[in-house]
Amino acid sequence: MNHAAIGLMALALSVPLTVAQAEEFLVGEQEPLTGALARVGTGMHEGIAVAVEVFNKTHGKHTIKVLTEDDESSPAKAIAAIEKLASQGVVAFTGGYGSNNIGPASDAANKLGLPYITSGGVDNGLVQRGYNTFYRINNTAGYQKAMVGVLDDMKVKSASIIYSTKEATAHLAEDVQKDLDAKGFKVGMHPFDPGISDFKPIVNKVRLRDKSEVILMVGYENDYVGILRAAKVIKPDVKALVGVWSLATPKMAADFPDLMPKVYGTALLPYPATFNTEEGKLFYDTYKALHKKDPDYLGQFGYVQSMILFEAIARAADNGTIKNGGIAQELAKTDRNTLIGRVQFTEGDNLNFVHRMGQHQGDKIEIVWPKDAATAGMQFPGTPW
């Protein structure tokens, strides 16, 4: 070896390796792809796939590969999914739907010291555990504002709240009740066990006893279907039926066309979707190319949570801190304008979050609240029958 080569080798060895090498990182996705929550889990899964595609094409250096495990809408299988994915070398988790699944899954992730980000769990207890590994981009307060806000715009003064006794749904129902009580509403509360399928007795109570102007539904897809089917039979004298998550989606419109007309549900996007920002257009184009259809808000949530995570992984990789808590530290520093608005985390919660309210109108879902984001006026009064 000549002196010049020896000199170059010595120089190379003396330069600190401050530039991180390009690397592929494994991320775990625990998701309900079968079972009661399959429809919403699939929607989120589609958005996560878009985030992988966009990140890998636009960030150039580090790449992401997602390993997916179906939790079958079961808390026990959600834990098993986390443990299996961790054994395969993932550095963090995205996904999850339903607070009763996300709670134990993120407990398992925390024990492993791995970050977990979601948009599928709004139970306030999730952010009260003191974990520095748990992050969510939406919360109960954002849904509460949308439900109460749309009732204000309807100028009604009475409502019946039919709600699942699961923690997240019960908390939201109680928070909405407090807001409505403070505004002078007459409110009827009707809890139901998550296992029931016949909602006719509850809807009959609303018709005969409450005589409310609006039915509010706080539950999940199967619950909405049961309530709406019962309402179509009993036909209570109400002016509107309003729900929350996983109701104002094209999947529900396609699967239950007789139940959805004029029904309201939280939605950040109209359907068909429209985007004005550069990132929004990239999301839309990539979604359309991957899935051959327009995105809905579930895909939008899956995309946003995952992009925030992937960017945090890239920053931690650049800092050389992946293996000593760097991803969670970078998530905690997040302050980013996204497709759902500004995301910042305070003790794992995004306090900027405010939802919008959509309504099934013909073959479209229109945003009807708040007025400054509305794509159409409300069809009010209106029910599916």
Coordinates of C-alpha atoms in Angstrom, one line a residue:
M1 CA 0.0 0.0 0.0
N2 CA 1.5 3.4 -1.0
H3 CA 1.8 6.4 1.4
A4 CA -1.1 8.2 -0.3
A5 CA -3.4 5.3 0.3
I6 CA -2.3 5.0 3.9
G7 CA -2.9 8.7 4.4
L8 CA -6.4 8.6 3.0
M9 CA -7.2 5.6 5.2
A10 CA -5.9 7.4 8.3
L11 CA -7.9 10.5 7.4
A12 CA -11.1 8.4 6.9
L13 CA -10.6 6.7 10.3
S14 CA -10.1 10.1 12.0
V15 CA -13.4 11.6 10.7
P16 CA -16.3 11.0 13.1
L17 CA -19.2 9.1 11.6
T18 CA -21.8 11.8 12.1
V19 CA -23.8 11.1 9.0
A20 CA -26.3 8.2 9.6
Q21 CA -26.3 5.5 7.0
A22 CA -29.4 5.0 4.9
E23 CA -31.4 2.1 6.4
E24 CA -34.7 0.4 6.2
F25 CA -36.7 0.4 9.4
L26 CA -39.4 -2.1 10.3
V27 CA -42.7 -0.7 11.8
G28 CA -45.4 -2.9 13.2
E29 CA -49.1 -2.4 12.4
Q30 CA -51.5 -4.0 14.7
E31 CA -54.9 -3.7 13.1
P32 CA -58.5 -5.2 13.2
L33 CA -58.7 -6.6 9.6
T34 CA -61.3 -9.2 10.6
G35 CA -64.0 -9.2 13.3
A36 CA -66.4 -6.5 14.3
L37 CA -64.0 -3.6 13.6
A38 CA -62.7 -5.0 10.2
R39 CA -64.2 -2.2 8.1
V40 CA -62.6 0.6 10.0
G41 CA -59.3 -1.3 10.5
T42 CA -59.2 -1.9 6.7
G43 CA -59.7 1.9 6.1
M44 CA -56.8 2.8 8.4
H45 CA -54.6 0.0 6.9
E46 CA -55.1 1.6 3.4
G47 CA -54.0 5.0 4.7
I48 CA -50.9 3.4 6.4
A49 CA -50.0 1.8 3.0
V50 CA -50.2 5.2 1.4
A51 CA -47.9 6.7 4.1
V52 CA -45.3 4.0 3.4
E53 CA -45.4 4.7 -0.4
V54 CA -45.2 8.5 0.0
F55 CA -42.5 8.5 2.7
N56 CA -40.3 6.1 0.7
K57 CA -40.6 8.1 -2.5
T58 CA -40.1 11.5 -0.9
H59 CA -37.7 11.2 2.0
G60 CA -34.9 9.6 -0.1
K61 CA -32.6 8.4 2.6
H62 CA -34.2 6.1 5.1
T63 CA -37.1 3.8 4.1
I64 CA -39.9 2.1 6.0
K65 CA -41.3 -1.4 5.7
V66 CA -44.5 -2.2 7.6
L67 CA -45.3 -5.6 9.0
T68 CA -49.0 -6.1 9.7
E69 CA -50.8 -8.4 12.2
D70 CA -54.6 -8.8 12.3
D71 CA -55.8 -8.4 15.9
E72 CA -59.2 -9.8 14.9
S73 CA -60.9 -7.0 16.9
S74 CA -59.8 -8.8 20.1
P75 CA -57.9 -7.3 23.0
A76 CA -56.0 -10.5 23.7
K77 CA -55.0 -10.9 20.1
A78 CA -54.0 -7.2 20.0
I79 CA -51.4 -8.0 22.7
A80 CA -50.3 -11.1 20.9
A81 CA -49.9 -9.1 17.7
I82 CA -47.6 -6.5 19.5
E83 CA -45.5 -9.2 21.0
K84 CA -45.1 -11.1 17.7
L85 CA -44.2 -7.9 15.8
A86 CA -41.7 -6.9 18.4
S87 CA -40.0 -10.3 18.1
Q88 CA -39.6 -9.5 14.3
G89 CA -37.6 -6.4 15.1
V90 CA -40.0 -3.5 14.6
V91 CA -38.9 -0.1 16.1
A92 CA -42.4 1.3 16.7
F93 CA -46.1 0.6 16.1
T94 CA -48.9 2.3 14.1
G95 CA -52.6 1.4 13.8
G96 CA -55.0 0.0 16.3
Y97 CA -58.7 0.6 16.6
G98 CA -61.0 0.7 19.6
S99 CA -59.8 1.9 23.0
N100 CA -60.4 -1.5 24.6
N101 CA -58.0 -3.0 22.1
I102 CA -55.5 -0.1 22.0
G103 CA -55.2 0.1 25.8
P104 CA -53.7 -3.4 26.3
A105 CA -51.8 -3.3 23.0
S106 CA -50.1 -0.1 23.9
D107 CA -49.4 -1.4 27.5
A108 CA -47.5 -4.3 25.8
A109 CA -45.6 -1.8 23.6
N110 CA -44.7 0.3 26.6
K111 CA -43.3 -2.7 28.5
L112 CA -41.1 -3.3 25.4
G113 CA -40.1 0.4 25.4
L114 CA -41.5 0.8 21.8
P115 CA -43.5 3.9 20.7
Y116 CA -47.2 3.4 19.7
I117 CA -49.2 5.9 17.6
T118 CA -52.8 5.8 16.8
S119 CA -56.0 7.6 15.8
G120 CA -58.3 4.8 16.9
G121 CA -58.5 5.3 20.6
V122 CA -60.2 8.3 22.2
D123 CA -60.6 7.1 25.8
N124 CA -59.0 9.7 28.0
G125 CA -57.5 7.0 30.2
L126 CA -55.1 6.2 27.4
V127 CA -53.2 9.5 27.9
Q128 CA -53.4 9.4 31.7
R129 CA -51.1 6.5 32.2
G130 CA -47.9 8.6 32.2
Y131 CA -46.4 6.7 29.2
N132 CA -43.8 8.5 27.1
T133 CA -44.4 5.9 24.4
F134 CA -48.1 6.5 23.6
Y135 CA -49.3 9.1 21.1
R136 CA -52.6 9.8 19.5
I137 CA -53.6 12.4 16.9
N138 CA -57.3 12.7 17.9
N139 CA -59.3 12.6 21.1
T140 CA -62.8 12.7 22.7
A141 CA -62.9 16.5 22.9
G142 CA -62.7 16.9 19.2
Y143 CA -65.7 14.5 18.6
Q144 CA -67.6 16.2 21.4
K145 CA -67.3 19.6 19.9
A146 CA -68.6 18.3 16.5
M147 CA -71.6 16.6 18.0
V148 CA -72.6 19.5 20.2
G149 CA -71.8 22.0 17.4
V150 CA -74.0 20.4 14.8
L151 CA -76.9 20.3 17.3
D152 CA -76.5 24.0 17.9
D153 CA -76.7 24.7 14.2
M154 CA -79.9 22.5 14.0
K155 CA -81.4 24.8 16.7
V156 CA -82.9 21.8 18.5
K157 CA -83.3 21.6 22.3
S158 CA -83.7 17.8 23.0
A159 CA -81.7 14.7 22.3
S160 CA -81.5 11.1 23.2
I161 CA -78.1 9.6 23.5
I162 CA -77.9 5.8 22.8
Y163 CA -74.4 4.7 23.7
S164 CA -72.2 1.6 24.3
T165 CA -71.0 1.0 27.8
K166 CA -67.5 0.6 26.6
E167 CA -65.1 3.1 28.3
A168 CA -64.4 5.4 25.3
T169 CA -68.0 5.6 24.2
A170 CA -69.4 6.0 27.7
H171 CA -67.0 8.8 28.4
L172 CA -67.9 10.6 25.2
A173 CA -71.6 10.2 25.8
E174 CA -71.2 11.6 29.3
D175 CA -69.2 14.6 28.1
V176 CA -71.7 15.4 25.4
Q177 CA -74.5 15.1 28.0
K178 CA -72.7 17.6 30.3
D179 CA -72.3 20.1 27.4
L180 CA -76.0 19.7 26.4
D181 CA -77.2 20.0 30.0
A182 CA -75.3 23.3 30.3
K183 CA -77.0 24.6 27.2
G184 CA -80.4 23.8 28.6
F185 CA -81.1 20.7 26.4
K186 CA -83.5 18.0 27.6
V187 CA -81.3 14.8 27.4
G188 CA -82.3 11.2 27.6
M189 CA -79.5 8.7 28.3
H190 CA -79.7 5.1 27.0
P191 CA -76.7 2.9 27.7
F192 CA -76.5 -0.5 26.0
D193 CA -74.3 -3.6 26.5
P194 CA -71.9 -4.0 23.6
G195 CA -73.2 -7.5 23.0
I196 CA -76.8 -6.6 22.2
S197 CA -78.2 -6.8 18.7
D198 CA -81.9 -5.8 19.2
F199 CA -82.2 -2.1 19.7
K200 CA -85.9 -1.9 19.3
P201 CA -86.7 -1.6 23.0
I202 CA -84.3 1.4 23.4
V203 CA -85.6 3.1 20.3
N204 CA -89.1 2.6 21.5
K205 CA -88.3 4.3 24.8
V206 CA -87.0 7.3 22.8
R207 CA -90.2 7.4 20.8
L208 CA -92.6 7.0 23.7
R209 CA -90.8 8.5 26.7
D210 CA -88.1 11.0 25.5
K211 CA -89.9 12.3 22.4
S212 CA -86.6 13.9 21.5
E213 CA -85.8 15.8 18.3
V214 CA -82.5 14.1 17.6
I215 CA -81.0 10.7 18.3
L216 CA -77.2 10.7 19.1
M217 CA -75.4 7.4 18.6
V218 CA -72.1 6.8 20.4
G219 CA -70.9 3.3 19.4
Y220 CA -69.2 1.4 16.5
E221 CA -70.3 0.3 13.1
N222 CA -72.4 -2.8 14.2
D223 CA -74.1 -0.7 16.8
Y224 CA -75.1 2.0 14.3
V225 CA -76.5 -0.6 12.0
G226 CA -78.6 -2.1 14.8
I227 CA -79.9 1.3 16.0
L228 CA -80.7 2.5 12.4
R229 CA -82.5 -0.8 11.6
A230 CA -84.6 -0.5 14.7
A231 CA -85.3 3.1 14.0
K232 CA -86.5 2.3 10.5
V233 CA -89.0 -0.2 11.9
I234 CA -90.2 1.9 14.8
K235 CA -89.9 5.3 13.1
P236 CA -89.5 7.7 16.1
D237 CA -90.6 11.2 15.5
V238 CA -87.0 12.6 15.3
K239 CA -85.5 15.2 12.9
A240 CA -82.0 13.7 12.7
L241 CA -79.8 10.8 13.6
V242 CA -76.2 11.7 14.5
G243 CA -73.3 9.4 15.2
V244 CA -69.5 9.7 15.5
W245 CA -66.6 7.7 14.2
S246 CA -66.8 5.2 11.4
L247 CA -70.3 6.2 10.3
A248 CA -69.9 8.9 7.6
T249 CA -67.8 6.7 5.3
P250 CA -68.2 5.5 1.7
K251 CA -67.9 1.9 3.1
M252 CA -71.0 2.3 5.2
A253 CA -72.8 4.0 2.3
A254 CA -71.9 1.1 0.0
D255 CA -72.7 -1.7 2.5
F256 CA -76.0 -0.2 4.0
P257 CA -77.5 2.1 1.3
D258 CA -81.0 1.8 2.9
L259 CA -79.8 3.0 6.3
M260 CA -77.5 5.9 5.6
P261 CA -79.5 8.6 3.8
K262 CA -79.4 11.9 5.7
V263 CA -77.5 10.3 8.6
Y264 CA -74.7 12.4 10.2
G265 CA -71.2 11.2 11.4
T266 CA -67.9 12.8 12.1
A267 CA -65.8 13.1 8.9
L268 CA -62.8 15.3 8.1
L269 CA -63.3 14.7 4.3
P270 CA -66.2 15.0 2.0
Y271 CA -66.7 12.1 -0.3
P272 CA -65.6 12.2 -3.1
A273 CA -62.6 13.8 -1.5
T274 CA -61.0 17.1 -2.5
F275 CA -57.6 18.4 -1.4
N276 CA -56.0 21.8 -2.0
T277 CA -52.5 21.4 -0.5
E278 CA -49.5 19.8 -2.1
E279 CA -49.3 17.1 0.5
G280 CA -53.1 16.5 0.2
K281 CA -52.9 16.1 -3.6
L282 CA -50.0 13.7 -3.2
F283 CA -51.9 11.7 -0.6
Y284 CA -55.0 11.6 -2.9
D285 CA -53.1 10.6 -6.0
T286 CA -51.1 7.9 -4.2
Y287 CA -54.3 6.5 -2.5
K288 CA -56.1 6.4 -5.8
A289 CA -53.2 4.6 -7.5
L290 CA -52.8 2.0 -4.7
H291 CA -56.4 1.3 -3.9
K292 CA -58.3 2.3 -7.1
K293 CA -60.8 4.4 -5.1
D294 CA -61.2 7.8 -3.3
P295 CA -59.8 8.0 0.2
D296 CA -62.1 8.4 3.3
Y297 CA -61.2 10.0 6.6
L298 CA -60.1 6.6 8.1
G299 CA -57.4 6.4 5.4
Q300 CA -56.5 10.0 6.1
F301 CA -56.0 9.3 9.8
G302 CA -53.9 6.2 9.1
Y303 CA -51.8 8.2 6.8
V304 CA -51.2 11.2 9.1
Q305 CA -50.3 9.1 12.2
S306 CA -47.9 7.0 10.2
M307 CA -46.2 9.9 8.4
I308 CA -45.6 11.6 11.8
L309 CA -44.1 8.3 13.1
F310 CA -42.0 7.7 10.0
E311 CA -40.6 11.2 10.1
A312 CA -39.7 10.8 13.8
I313 CA -37.9 7.5 13.0
A314 CA -35.9 9.3 10.3
R315 CA -34.9 12.1 12.7
A316 CA -33.9 9.6 15.4
A317 CA -31.9 7.6 12.9
D318 CA -30.1 10.8 11.8
N319 CA -29.3 11.5 15.5
G320 CA -28.2 8.0 16.2
T321 CA -30.8 7.6 18.9
I322 CA -33.1 4.9 17.6
K323 CA -32.0 2.4 20.2
N324 CA -32.2 4.7 23.3
G325 CA -35.6 6.2 23.1
G326 CA -35.0 8.6 20.3
I327 CA -38.2 7.9 18.4
A328 CA -40.4 8.7 21.3
Q329 CA -38.4 11.9 22.0
E330 CA -38.8 13.0 18.3
L331 CA -42.6 12.2 18.5
A332 CA -42.9 14.4 21.6
K333 CA -41.3 17.3 19.6
T334 CA -43.7 17.0 16.7
D335 CA -45.3 20.3 15.6
R336 CA -46.6 19.8 12.0
N337 CA -49.4 21.0 9.8
T338 CA -51.1 17.8 8.5
L339 CA -54.1 16.7 6.5
I340 CA -56.1 16.9 9.8
G341 CA -54.7 20.2 10.9
R342 CA -51.9 21.1 13.2
V343 CA -50.5 18.2 15.3
Q344 CA -48.6 18.8 18.5
F345 CA -48.4 16.4 21.5
T346 CA -49.0 17.3 25.1
E347 CA -48.4 14.2 27.2
G348 CA -49.1 12.1 24.1
D349 CA -52.4 13.9 23.2
N350 CA -53.0 16.3 20.3
L351 CA -55.0 19.1 21.9
N352 CA -55.4 20.9 18.6
F353 CA -57.8 18.3 17.3
V354 CA -61.3 19.4 16.2
H355 CA -63.5 17.1 14.1
R356 CA -66.0 18.0 11.4
M357 CA -69.5 16.6 10.9
G358 CA -70.5 15.0 7.6
Q359 CA -73.9 13.9 6.3
H360 CA -74.8 11.2 3.8
Q361 CA -76.5 13.1 1.0
G362 CA -77.3 10.9 -2.1
D363 CA -74.2 9.2 -3.3
K364 CA -72.0 11.8 -1.5
I365 CA -70.8 12.6 2.0
E366 CA -70.9 16.4 2.5
I367 CA -69.2 18.3 5.3
V368 CA -72.0 20.3 7.1
W369 CA -70.3 21.5 10.3
P370 CA -68.5 23.8 11.0
K371 CA -69.9 26.3 8.5
D372 CA -66.4 27.6 7.5
A373 CA -65.5 24.1 6.3
A374 CA -68.9 23.1 4.9
T375 CA -69.2 21.7 1.4
A376 CA -73.0 21.7 1.5
G377 CA -75.9 22.7 3.8
M378 CA -77.6 20.2 6.1
Q379 CA -80.5 18.3 4.8
F380 CA -82.5 19.0 8.0
P381 CA -84.9 17.7 9.1
G382 CA -84.2 14.3 7.5
T383 CA -84.0 10.6 8.4
P384 CA -83.4 7.4 6.3
W385 CA -87.2 6.6 6.2

